[in-house]
Short mmCIF file of N, CA and C in Angstrom, two decimals:
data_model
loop_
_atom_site.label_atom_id
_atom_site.label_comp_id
_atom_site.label_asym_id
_atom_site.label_seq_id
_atom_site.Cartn_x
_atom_site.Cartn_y
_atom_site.Cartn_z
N UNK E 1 13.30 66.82 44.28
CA UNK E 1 14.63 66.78 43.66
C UNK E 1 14.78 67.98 42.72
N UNK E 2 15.89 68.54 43.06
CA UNK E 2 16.10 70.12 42.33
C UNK E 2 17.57 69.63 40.93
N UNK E 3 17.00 70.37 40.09
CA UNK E 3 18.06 70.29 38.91
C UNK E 3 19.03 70.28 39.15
N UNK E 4 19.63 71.21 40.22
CA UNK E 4 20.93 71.01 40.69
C UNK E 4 21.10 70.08 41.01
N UNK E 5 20.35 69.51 41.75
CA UNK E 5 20.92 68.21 42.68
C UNK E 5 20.86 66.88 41.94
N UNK E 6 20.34 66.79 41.13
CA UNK E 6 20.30 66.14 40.11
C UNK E 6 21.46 65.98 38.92
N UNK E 7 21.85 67.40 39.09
CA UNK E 7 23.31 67.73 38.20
C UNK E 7 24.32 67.44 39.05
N UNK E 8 24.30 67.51 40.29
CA UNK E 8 25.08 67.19 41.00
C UNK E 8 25.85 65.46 41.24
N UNK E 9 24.10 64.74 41.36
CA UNK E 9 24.35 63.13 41.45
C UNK E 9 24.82 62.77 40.18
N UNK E 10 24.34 63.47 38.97
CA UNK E 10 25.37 63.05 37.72
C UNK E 10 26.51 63.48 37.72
N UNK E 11 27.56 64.43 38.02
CA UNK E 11 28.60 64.45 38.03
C UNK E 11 29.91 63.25 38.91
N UNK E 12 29.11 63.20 39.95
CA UNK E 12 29.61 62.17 40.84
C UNK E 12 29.82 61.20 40.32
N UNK E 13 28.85 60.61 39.79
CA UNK E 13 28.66 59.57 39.01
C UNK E 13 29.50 59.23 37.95
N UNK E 14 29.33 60.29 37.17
CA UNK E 14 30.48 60.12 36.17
C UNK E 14 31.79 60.05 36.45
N UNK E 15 32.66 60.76 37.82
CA UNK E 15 33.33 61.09 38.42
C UNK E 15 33.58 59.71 38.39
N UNK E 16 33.17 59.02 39.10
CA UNK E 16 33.45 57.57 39.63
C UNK E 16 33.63 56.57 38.43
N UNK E 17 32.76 56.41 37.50
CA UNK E 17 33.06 55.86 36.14
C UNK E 17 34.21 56.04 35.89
N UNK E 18 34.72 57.41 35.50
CA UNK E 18 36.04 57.95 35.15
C UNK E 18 36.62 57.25 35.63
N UNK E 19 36.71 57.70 37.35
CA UNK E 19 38.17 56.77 37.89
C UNK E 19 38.10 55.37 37.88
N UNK E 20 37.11 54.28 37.73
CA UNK E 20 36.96 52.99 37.51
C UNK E 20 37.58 52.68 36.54
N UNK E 21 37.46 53.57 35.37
CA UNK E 21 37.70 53.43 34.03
C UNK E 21 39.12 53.21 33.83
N UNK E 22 39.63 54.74 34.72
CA UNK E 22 41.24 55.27 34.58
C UNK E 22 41.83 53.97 35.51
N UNK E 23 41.48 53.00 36.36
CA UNK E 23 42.20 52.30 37.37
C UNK E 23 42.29 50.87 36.19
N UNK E 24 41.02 50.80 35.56
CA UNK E 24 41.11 49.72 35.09
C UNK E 24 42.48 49.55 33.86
N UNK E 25 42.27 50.81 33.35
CA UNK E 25 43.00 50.93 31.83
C UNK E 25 44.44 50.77 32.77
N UNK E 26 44.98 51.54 33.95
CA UNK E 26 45.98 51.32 34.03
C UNK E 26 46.59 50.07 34.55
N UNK E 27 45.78 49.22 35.49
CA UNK E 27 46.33 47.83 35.87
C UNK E 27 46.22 47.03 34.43
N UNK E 28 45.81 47.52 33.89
CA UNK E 28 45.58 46.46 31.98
C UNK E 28 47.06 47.18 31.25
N UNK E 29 47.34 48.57 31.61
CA UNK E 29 48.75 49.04 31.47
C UNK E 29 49.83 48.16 32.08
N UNK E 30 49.77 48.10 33.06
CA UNK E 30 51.06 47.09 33.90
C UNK E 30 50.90 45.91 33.42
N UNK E 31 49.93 45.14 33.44
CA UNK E 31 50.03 43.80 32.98
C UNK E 31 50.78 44.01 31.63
N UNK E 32 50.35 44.98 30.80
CA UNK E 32 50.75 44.61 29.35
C UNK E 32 52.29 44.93 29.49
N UNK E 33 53.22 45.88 30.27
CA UNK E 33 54.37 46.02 30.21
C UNK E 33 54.57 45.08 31.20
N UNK E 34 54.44 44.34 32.03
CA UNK E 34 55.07 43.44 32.56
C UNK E 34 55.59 41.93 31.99
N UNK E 35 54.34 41.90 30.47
CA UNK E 35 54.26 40.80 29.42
C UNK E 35 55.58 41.24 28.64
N UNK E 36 55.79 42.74 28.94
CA UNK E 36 56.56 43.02 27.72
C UNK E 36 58.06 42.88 27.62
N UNK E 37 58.78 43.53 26.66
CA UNK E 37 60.15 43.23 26.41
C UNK E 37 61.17 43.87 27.73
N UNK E 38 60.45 44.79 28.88
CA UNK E 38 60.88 45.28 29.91
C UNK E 38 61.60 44.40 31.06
N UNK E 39 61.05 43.10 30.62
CA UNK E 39 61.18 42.00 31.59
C UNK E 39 62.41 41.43 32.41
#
C-alpha cells in the first residue's frame, strides 16, 4: 500500500461522509420546513 493510495482511500471516504452528512442535514431541512409556518 503506497501513500498515495492510501491518500486516495481517505479522500473517498471522506467524500462519502460529506455527502451522507449533506443528504442527511437536508431531509432534516424539509422535515423542519414542512413542520413549519410554510404549510
Amino acid at each position: 500500500m503506497t501513500l498515495e493510495a492510501i491518500e486516495g482511500n481517505n479522500q473517498s471516504f471522506i467524500d462519502m461522509a460529506v455527502a451522507k452528512l449533506a443528504v442527511a442535514i437536508g431531509l432534516h431541512a424539509l422535515k423542519m420546513i414542512g413542520k413549519g409556518p410554510l404549510k
